Coordinates of C-alpha atoms and ligand atoms in Angstrom, one line a residue:
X30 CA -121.5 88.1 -89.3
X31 CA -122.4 87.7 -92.8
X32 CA -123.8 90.5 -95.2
X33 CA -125.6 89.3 -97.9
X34 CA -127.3 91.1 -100.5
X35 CA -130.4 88.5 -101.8
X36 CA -133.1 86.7 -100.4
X37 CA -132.0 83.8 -101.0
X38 CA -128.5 84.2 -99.8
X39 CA -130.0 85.4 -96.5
X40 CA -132.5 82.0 -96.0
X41 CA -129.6 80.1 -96.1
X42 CA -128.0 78.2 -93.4
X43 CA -129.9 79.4 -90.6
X44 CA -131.3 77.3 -87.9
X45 CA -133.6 77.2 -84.7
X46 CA -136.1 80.5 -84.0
X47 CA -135.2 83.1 -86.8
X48 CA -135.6 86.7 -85.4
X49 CA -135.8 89.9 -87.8
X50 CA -134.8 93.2 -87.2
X51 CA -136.5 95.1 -90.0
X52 CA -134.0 98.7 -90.6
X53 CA -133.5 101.6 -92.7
X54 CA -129.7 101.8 -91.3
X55 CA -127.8 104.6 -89.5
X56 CA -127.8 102.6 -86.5
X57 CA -128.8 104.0 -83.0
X58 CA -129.2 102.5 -79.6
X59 CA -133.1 101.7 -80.3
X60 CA -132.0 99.6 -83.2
X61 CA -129.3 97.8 -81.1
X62 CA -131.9 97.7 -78.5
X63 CA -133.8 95.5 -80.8
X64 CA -131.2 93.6 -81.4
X65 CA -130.1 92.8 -78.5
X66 CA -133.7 91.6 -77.6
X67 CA -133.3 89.6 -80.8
X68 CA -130.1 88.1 -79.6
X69 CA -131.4 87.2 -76.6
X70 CA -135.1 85.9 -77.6
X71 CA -133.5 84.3 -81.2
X72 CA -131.3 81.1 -82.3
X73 CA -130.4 83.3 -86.0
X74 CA -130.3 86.7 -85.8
X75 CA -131.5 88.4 -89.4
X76 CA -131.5 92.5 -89.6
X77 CA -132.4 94.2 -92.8
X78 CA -130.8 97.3 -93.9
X79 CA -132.8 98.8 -96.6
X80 CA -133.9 102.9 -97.0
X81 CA -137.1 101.8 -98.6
X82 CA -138.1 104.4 -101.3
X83 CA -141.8 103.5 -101.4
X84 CA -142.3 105.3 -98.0
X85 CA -141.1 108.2 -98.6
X86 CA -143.3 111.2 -100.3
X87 CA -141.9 113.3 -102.9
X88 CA -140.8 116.0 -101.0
X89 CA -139.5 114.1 -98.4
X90 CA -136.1 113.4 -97.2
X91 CA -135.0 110.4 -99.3
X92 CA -131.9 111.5 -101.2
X93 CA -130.4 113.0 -97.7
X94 CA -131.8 110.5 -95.5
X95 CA -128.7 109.4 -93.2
X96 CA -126.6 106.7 -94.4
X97 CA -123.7 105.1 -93.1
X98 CA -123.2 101.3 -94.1
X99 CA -119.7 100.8 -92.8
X100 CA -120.5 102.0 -89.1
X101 CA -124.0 100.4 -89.5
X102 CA -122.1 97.2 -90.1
X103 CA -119.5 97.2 -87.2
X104 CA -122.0 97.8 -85.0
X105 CA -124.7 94.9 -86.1
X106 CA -121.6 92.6 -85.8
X107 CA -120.7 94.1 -82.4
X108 CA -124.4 93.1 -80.9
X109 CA -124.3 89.6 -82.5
X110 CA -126.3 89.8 -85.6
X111 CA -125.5 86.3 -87.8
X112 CA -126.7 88.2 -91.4
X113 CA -127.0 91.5 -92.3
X114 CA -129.1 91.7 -95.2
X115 CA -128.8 95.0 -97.4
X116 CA -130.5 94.3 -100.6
X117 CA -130.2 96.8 -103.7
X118 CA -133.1 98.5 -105.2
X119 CA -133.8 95.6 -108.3
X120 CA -133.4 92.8 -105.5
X121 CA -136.2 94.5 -103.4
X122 CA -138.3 95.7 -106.7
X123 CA -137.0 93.6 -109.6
X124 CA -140.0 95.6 -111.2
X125 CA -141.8 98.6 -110.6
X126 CA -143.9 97.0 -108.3
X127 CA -148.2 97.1 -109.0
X128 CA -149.2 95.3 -105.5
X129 CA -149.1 97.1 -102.7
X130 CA -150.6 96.2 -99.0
X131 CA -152.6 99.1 -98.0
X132 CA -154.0 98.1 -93.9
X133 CA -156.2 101.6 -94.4
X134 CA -158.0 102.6 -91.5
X135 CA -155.3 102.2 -89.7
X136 CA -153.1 104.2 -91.6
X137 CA -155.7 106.8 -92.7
X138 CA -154.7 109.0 -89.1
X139 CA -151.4 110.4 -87.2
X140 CA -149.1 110.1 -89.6
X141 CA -151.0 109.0 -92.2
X142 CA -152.8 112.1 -92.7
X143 CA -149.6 114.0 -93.2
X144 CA -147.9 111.4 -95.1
X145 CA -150.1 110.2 -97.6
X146 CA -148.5 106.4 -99.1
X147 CA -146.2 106.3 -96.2
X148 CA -148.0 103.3 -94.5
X149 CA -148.6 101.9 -97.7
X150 CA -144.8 102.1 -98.2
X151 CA -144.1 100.3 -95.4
X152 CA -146.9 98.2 -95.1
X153 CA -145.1 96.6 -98.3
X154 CA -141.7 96.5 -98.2
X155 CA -142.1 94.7 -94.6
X156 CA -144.5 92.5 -96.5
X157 CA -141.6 91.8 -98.9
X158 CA -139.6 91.1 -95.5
X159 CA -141.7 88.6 -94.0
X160 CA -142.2 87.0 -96.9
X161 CA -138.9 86.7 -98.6
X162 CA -137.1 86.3 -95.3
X163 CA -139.6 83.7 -93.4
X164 CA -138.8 84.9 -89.9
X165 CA -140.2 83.2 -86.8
X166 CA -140.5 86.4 -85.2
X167 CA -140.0 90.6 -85.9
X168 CA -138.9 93.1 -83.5
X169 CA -140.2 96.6 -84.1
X170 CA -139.7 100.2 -82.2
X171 CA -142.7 101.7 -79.7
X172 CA -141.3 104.7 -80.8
X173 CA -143.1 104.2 -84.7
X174 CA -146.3 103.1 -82.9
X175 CA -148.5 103.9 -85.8
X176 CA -146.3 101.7 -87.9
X177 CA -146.2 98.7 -85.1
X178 CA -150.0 98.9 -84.8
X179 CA -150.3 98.1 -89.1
X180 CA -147.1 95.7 -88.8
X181 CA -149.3 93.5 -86.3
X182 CA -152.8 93.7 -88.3
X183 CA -150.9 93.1 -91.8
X184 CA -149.4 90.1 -90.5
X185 CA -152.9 88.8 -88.7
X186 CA -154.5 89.4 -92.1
X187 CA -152.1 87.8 -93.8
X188 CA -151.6 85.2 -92.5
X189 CA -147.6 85.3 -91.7
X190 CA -146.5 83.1 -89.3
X191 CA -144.7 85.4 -87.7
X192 CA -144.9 87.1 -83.9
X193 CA -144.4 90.8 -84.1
X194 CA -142.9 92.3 -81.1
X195 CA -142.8 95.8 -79.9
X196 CA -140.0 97.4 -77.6
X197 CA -139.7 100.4 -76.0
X198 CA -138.6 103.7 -77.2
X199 CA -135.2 104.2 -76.4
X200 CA -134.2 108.0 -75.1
X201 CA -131.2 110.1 -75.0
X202 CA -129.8 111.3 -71.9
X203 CA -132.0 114.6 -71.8
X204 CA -135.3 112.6 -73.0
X205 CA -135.4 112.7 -76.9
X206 CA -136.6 109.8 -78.4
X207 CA -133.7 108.6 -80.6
X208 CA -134.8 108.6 -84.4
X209 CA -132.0 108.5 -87.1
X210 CA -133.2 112.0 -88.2
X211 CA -131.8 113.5 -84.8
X212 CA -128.6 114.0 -86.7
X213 CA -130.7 117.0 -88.8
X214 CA -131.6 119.3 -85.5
X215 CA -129.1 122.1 -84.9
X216 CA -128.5 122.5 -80.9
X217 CA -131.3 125.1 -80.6
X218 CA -134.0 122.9 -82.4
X219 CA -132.7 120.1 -80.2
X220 CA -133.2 122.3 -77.3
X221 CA -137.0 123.1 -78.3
X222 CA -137.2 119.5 -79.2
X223 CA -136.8 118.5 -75.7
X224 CA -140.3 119.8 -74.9
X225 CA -142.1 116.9 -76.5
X226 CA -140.5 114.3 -74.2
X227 CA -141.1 116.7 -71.3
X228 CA -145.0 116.9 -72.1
X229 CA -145.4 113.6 -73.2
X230 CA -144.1 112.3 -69.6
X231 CA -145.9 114.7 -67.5
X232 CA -149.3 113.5 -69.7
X233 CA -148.6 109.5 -68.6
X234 CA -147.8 110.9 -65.1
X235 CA -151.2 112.2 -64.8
X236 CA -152.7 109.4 -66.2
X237 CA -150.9 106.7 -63.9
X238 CA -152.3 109.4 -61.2
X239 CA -155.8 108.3 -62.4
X240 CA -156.5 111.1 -65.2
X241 CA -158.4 109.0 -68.3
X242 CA -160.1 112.5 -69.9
X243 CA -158.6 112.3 -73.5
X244 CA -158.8 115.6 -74.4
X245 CA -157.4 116.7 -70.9
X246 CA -154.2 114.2 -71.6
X247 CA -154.0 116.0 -75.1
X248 CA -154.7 119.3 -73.7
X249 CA -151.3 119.0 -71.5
X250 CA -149.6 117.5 -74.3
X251 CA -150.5 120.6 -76.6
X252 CA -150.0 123.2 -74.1
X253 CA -146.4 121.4 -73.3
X254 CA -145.3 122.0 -77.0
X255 CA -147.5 125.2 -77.4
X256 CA -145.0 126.6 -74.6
X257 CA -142.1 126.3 -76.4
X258 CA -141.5 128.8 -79.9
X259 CA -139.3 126.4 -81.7
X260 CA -141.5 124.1 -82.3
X261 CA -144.5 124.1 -84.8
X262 CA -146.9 121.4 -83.3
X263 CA -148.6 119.1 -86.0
X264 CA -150.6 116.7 -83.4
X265 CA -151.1 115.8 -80.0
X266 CA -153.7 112.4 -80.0
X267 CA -155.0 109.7 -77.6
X268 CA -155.4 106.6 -79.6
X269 CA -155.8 102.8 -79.0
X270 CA -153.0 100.8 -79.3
X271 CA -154.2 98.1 -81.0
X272 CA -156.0 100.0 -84.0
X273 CA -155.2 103.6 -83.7
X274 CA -158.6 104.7 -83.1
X275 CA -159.3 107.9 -81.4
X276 CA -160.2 107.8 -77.6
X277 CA -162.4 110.0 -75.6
X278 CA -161.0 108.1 -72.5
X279 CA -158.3 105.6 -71.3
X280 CA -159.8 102.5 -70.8
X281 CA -157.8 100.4 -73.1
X282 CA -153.9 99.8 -74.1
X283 CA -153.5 103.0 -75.4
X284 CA -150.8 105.8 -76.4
X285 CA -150.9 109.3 -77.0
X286 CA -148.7 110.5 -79.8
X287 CA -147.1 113.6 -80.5
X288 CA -145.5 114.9 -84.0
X289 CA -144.3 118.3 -84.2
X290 CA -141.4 120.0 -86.4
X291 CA -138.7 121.4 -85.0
X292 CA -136.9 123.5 -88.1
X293 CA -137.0 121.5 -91.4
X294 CA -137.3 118.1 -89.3
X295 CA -140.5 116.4 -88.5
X296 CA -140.3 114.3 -84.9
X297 CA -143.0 111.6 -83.6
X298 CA -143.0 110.4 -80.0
X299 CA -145.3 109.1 -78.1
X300 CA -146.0 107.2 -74.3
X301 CA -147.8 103.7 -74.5
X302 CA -150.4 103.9 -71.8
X303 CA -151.2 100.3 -70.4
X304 CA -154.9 99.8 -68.4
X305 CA -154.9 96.6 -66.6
X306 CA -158.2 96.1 -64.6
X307 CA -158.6 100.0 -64.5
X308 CA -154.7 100.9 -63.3
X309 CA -152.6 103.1 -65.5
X310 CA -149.1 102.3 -66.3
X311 CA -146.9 104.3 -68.8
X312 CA -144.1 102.7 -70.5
X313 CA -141.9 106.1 -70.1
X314 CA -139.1 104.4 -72.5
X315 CA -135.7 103.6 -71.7
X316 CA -133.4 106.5 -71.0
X317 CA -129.7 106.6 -71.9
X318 CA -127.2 106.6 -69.4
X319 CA -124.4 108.3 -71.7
X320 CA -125.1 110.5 -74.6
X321 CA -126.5 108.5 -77.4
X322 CA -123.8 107.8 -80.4
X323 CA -125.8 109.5 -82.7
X324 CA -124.3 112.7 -80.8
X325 CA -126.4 116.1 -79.5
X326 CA -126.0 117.9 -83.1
X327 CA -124.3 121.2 -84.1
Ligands
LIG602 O1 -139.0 101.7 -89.0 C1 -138.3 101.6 -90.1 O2 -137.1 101.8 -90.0 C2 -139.0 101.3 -91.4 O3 -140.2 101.9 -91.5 C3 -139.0 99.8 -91.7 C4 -139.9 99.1 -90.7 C5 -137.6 99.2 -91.7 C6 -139.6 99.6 -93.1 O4 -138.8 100.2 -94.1

């Protein structure tokens, strides 16, 4: 594997279907998921390391936002990645930089609402990506849905040449959705954290039993997390998949989403919901076998 720092080092030599793992690092079994599905999809594997500080607020977690390039490294080699591209902070922004790609109604809700410029943020940098790196493909997390949702309409409206896939969200053994901020939750948070998951699944399993009332989904979802004192609920929403608009009732590809803090950390989840000729059928995630790598905090 090679690890290059600049755009131009990281066009070069490459051959066949280019696939990109766009990544912020501290690697997880989602990102080796995508990957993997990379690897297997991909003649030249690409994946970007890069903690981009455009989408991150000012209070947010930037300077303690998990890092760890050496591990990250050994483990993109391990799943096959040909180049490991970790720019610097003047090779992604040789300038402060004045453009930005906003895709706004989409990135007005969920998230959006709480993280003013996030989308913005990464709306951007991925703009940066696709362009600098020319990929023939982009594989993205189900878990980010929001962010999957603007990744897709950016590139339509831009025109990029480029297929953006979505996979599903990877779990841990006991059903938390694997973020790189896991590492923050003390046991007892990560206990209380568990509800999320736990609502979230019994929400799709009503819904693949034929329930399509929105609020009723959300109701179950916020009664779930209402249930359990260490968690401070921010939203529990149906939403369609493709544009994040609000839905009264399932009868599109849909996901309900969930963000809620447990302590100091802020968690999203969600289920993807998909309606094929009126059926129901929840994309519950992939669950761990073995305790994730990312361990079961303090
Ligand atoms: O999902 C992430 O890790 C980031 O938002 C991304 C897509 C790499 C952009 O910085």
């Amino acid at each position: 594997m090679k690890i290059v720092t600049t755009f131009e080092e990281a066009r070069r030599g490459r051959g066949g279907l280019v696939g990109l793992v766009p990544t912020m690092g501290f690697f997880h079994e989602g990102h080796l998921s995508l990957m993997e599905a990379a690897r297997d999809r991909c003649d030249t594997v690409l994946v970007s390391l890069f903690v981009n500080p455009l989408q991150f607020g000012p209070t947010e977690d930037l300077a303690r936002y998990p890092r760890d390039p050496e591990r990250d490294a050994a483990l993109a080699a391990e799943a096959g990645v040909d180049v490991l591209f970790v720019p610097s902070l003047e090779e992604m922004y040789p300038h402060p930089p004045l453009t930005r790609v906003d895709v706004a109604t989409l990135a007005a809700p969920l998230e959006g609402a709480s993280r003013p410029g996030h989308f913005a943020g990464v709306a951007t940098v991925v703009t940066k990506l696709f362009a600098g790196l020319r990929p023939d493909v982009a594989f993205f997390g189900r878990k980010d849905a929001q962010q999957l949702a603007i990744v897709r309409h950016m590139a339509a409206d831009l025109s990029f040449p480029v297929e953006v896939v979505g996979r599903p969200i990877v779990r841990d053994v006991d059903g938390l959705a694997l973020s790189s901020r896991n590492v923050y939750l003390s046991a007892a948070e990560r206990v209380a954290a568990l509800a999320i998951s736990r609502s979230l699944l019994a929400a799709a399993r009503a819904a693949e039993d034929g329930e399509t009332d929105g609020s009723t989904l959300e109701t179950m979802v916020r009664d779930g997390l209402s249930a359990e004192q260490g968690l401070v609920p921010d939203y529990a929403r149906l939403v369609s998949a493709a544009d994040v608009r609000p839905l009264d009732r399932l009868g599109e590809d849909a996901f309900l989403a969930v963000a809620a803090r447990a302590g100091t950390t802020r968690l999203i989840d969600n289920v993807h919901l998909f309606v094929t000729d009126g059926r129901v059928e929840a994309d519950p995630g992939i669950r761990l076998a073995r305790p994730s790598l990312l361990g079961k905090g303090d």
